Short mmCIF file of C-alpha atoms in Angstrom, two decimals:
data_model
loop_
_atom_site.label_atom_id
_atom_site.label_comp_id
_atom_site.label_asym_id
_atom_site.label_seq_id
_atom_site.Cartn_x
_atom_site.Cartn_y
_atom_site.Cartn_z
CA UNK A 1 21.60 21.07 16.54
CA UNK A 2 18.29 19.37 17.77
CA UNK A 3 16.17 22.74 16.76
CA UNK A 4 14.21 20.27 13.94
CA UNK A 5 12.53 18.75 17.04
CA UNK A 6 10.64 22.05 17.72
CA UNK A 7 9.14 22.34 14.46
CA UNK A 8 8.71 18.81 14.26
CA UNK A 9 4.40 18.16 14.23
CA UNK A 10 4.39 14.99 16.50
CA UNK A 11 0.87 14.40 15.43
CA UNK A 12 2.02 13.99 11.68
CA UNK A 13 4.94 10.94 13.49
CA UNK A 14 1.82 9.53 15.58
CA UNK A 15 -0.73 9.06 12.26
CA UNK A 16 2.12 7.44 9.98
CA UNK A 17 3.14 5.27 13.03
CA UNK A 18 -0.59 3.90 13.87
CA UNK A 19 -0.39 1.52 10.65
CA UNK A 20 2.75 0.39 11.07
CA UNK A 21 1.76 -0.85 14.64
CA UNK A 22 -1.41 -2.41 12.93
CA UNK A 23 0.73 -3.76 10.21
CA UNK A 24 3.46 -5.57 12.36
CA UNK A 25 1.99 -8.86 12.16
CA UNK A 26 2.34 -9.33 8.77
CA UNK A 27 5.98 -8.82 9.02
CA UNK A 28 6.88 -11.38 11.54
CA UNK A 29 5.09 -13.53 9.48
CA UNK A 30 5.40 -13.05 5.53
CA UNK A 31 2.34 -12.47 3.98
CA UNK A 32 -0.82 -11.34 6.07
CA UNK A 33 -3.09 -15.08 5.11
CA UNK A 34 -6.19 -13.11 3.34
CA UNK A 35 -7.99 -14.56 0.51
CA UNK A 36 -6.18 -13.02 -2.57
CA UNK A 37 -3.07 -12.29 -1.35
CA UNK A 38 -1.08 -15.19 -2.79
CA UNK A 39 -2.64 -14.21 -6.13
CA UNK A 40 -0.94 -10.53 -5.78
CA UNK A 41 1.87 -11.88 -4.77
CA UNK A 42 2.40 -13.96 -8.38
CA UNK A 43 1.07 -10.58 -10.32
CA UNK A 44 3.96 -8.79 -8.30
CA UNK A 45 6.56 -10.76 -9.74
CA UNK A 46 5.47 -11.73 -12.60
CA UNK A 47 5.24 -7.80 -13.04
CA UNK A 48 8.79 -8.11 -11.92
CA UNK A 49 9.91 -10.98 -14.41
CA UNK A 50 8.44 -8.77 -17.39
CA UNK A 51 9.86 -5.61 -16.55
CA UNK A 52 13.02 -7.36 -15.77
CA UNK A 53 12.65 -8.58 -19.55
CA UNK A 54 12.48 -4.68 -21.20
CA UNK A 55 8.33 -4.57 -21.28
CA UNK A 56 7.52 -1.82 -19.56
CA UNK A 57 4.02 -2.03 -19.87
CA UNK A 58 3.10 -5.81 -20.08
CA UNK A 59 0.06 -6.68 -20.52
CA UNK A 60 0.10 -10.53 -21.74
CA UNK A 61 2.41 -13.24 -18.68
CA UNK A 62 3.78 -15.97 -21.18
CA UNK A 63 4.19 -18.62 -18.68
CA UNK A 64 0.56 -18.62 -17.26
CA UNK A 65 -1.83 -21.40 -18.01
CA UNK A 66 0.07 -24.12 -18.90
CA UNK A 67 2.72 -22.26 -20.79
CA UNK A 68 0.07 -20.71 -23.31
CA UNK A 69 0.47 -17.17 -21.65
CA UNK A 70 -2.61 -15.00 -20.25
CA UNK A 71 -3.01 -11.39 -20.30
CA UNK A 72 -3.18 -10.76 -16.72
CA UNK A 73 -2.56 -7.22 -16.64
CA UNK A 74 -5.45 -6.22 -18.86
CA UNK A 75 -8.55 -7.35 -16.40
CA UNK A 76 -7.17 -6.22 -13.31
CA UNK A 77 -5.29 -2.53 -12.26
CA UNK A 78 -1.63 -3.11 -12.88
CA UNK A 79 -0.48 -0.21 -10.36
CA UNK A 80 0.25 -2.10 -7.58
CA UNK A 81 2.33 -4.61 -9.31
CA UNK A 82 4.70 -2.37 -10.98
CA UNK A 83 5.54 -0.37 -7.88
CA UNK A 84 6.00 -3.35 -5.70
CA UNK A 85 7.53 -4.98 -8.29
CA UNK A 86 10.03 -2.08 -8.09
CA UNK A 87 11.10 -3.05 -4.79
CA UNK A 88 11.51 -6.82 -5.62
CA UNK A 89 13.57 -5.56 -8.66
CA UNK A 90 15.79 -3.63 -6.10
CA UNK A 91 16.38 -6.60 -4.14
CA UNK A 92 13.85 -7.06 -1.70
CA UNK A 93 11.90 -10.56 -1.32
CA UNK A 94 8.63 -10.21 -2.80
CA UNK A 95 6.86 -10.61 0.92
CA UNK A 96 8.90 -7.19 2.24
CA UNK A 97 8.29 -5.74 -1.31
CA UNK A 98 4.54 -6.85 -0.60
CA UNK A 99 4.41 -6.04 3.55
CA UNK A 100 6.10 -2.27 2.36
CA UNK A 101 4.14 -1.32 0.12
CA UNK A 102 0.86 -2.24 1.71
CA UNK A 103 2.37 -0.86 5.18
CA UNK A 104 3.65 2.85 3.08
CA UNK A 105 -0.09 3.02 0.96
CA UNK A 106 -1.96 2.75 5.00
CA UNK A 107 0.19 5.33 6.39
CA UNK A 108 0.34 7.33 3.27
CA UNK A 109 -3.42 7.10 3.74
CA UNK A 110 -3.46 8.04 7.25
CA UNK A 111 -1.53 11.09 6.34
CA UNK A 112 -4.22 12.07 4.12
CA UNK A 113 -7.18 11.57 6.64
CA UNK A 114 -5.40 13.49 8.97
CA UNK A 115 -3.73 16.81 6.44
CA UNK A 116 -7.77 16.83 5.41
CA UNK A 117 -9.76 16.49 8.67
CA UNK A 118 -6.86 19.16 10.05
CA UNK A 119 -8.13 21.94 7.79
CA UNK A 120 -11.79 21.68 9.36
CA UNK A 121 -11.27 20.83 12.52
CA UNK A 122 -7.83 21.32 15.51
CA UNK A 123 -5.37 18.71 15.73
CA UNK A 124 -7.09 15.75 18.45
CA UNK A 125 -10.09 15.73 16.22
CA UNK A 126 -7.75 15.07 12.87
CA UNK A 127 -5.58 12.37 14.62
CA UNK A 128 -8.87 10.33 15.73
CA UNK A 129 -10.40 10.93 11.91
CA UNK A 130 -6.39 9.53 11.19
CA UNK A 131 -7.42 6.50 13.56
CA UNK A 132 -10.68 5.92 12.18
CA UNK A 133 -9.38 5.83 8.92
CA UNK A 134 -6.42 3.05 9.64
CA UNK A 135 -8.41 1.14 11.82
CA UNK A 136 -11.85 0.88 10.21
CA UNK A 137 -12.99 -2.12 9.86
CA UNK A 138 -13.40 -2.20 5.86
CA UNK A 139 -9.49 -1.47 6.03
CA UNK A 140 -8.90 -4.39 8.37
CA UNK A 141 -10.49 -6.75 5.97
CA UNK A 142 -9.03 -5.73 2.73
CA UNK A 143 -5.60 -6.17 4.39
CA UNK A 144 -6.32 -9.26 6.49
CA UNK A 145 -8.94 -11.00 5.32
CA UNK A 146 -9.66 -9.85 1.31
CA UNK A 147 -5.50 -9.02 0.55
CA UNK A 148 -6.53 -6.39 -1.74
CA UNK A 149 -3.51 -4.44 -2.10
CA UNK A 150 -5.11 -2.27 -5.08
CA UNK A 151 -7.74 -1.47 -2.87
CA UNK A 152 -5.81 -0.21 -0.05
CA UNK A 153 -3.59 1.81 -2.93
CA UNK A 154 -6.21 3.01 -4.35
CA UNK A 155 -8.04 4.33 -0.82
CA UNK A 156 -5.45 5.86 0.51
CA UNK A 157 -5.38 8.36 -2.36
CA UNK A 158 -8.94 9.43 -1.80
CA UNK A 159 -8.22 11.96 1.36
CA UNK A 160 -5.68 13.82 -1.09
CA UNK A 161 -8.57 13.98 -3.89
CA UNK A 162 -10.85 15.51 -1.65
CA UNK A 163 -8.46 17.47 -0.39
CA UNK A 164 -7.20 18.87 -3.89
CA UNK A 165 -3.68 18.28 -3.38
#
């Protein structure tokens, strides 16, 4: 019955765990307090309020500025929005949608470092390039000082580029 355990790679559970440990904070509290982070947080739902409305693509937010609209979604990378706003959509608040997806893109991230630093080098090695990676301090400031939750998206892919999967 408990035969999965065997086969199970504990070092795979310890890599997707260490950003979740540095991520608790964030949800005792709502939002981690960086610099930009409130602004996500309106481009999340107002993702959420278009897509809501049948635009699946929505460039142009027709209650910004004063009621005269602004198209928000054309000068900055619109990824991040729709998939959290996915989770809003679902039901979530918008600070779990937010706290998920930033906690899912570090460990999905982590994952990476570690799959790519295992094919070079044995398994200790890849889980401390897996720590480096989480707790670096350029990742520590996009999450709790800058709030860049494009950034961290978009970083946590890189390990799977260069690894060609």
């Amino acid at each position: 019955m408990w035969k999965w355990l065997e086969k199970l790679d504990w070092a795979v559970v310890l890599v997707l765990l260490m950003p979740v440990i540095v991520a608790l904070p964030t949800w005792g509290d709502g939002i981690a307090a960086g610099a930009d982070v409130e602004v996500h947080v309106h481009r999340i739902h107002a993702m959420s309020l278009a897509v809501q409305n049948g635009s699946l693509y929505p460039r142009w937010i027709s209650y910004l500025h004063l009621g005269y609209g602004y198209p928000i979604f054309n000068f900055y990378a619109p990824g991040y929005a729709y998939f959290t706003s996915l989770f809003e959509i679902a039901g979530l608040t918008i600070a779990t949608a937010y706290n998920l997806v930033q906690t899912l893109a570090w460990s999905f991230g982590s994952l990476g470092m570690y799959l790519l630093a295992r094919r070079f080098m044995p398994t200790s090695a890849a889980i401390l390039a897996a720590a480096l990676w989480v707790f670096a301090p350029s990742r520590l400031y996009e999450v709790w000082w800058q709030g860049s939750l494009a950034q961290i998206m978009a970083a946590s892919f890189i390990p799977y580029l260069i690894l060609g999967k």
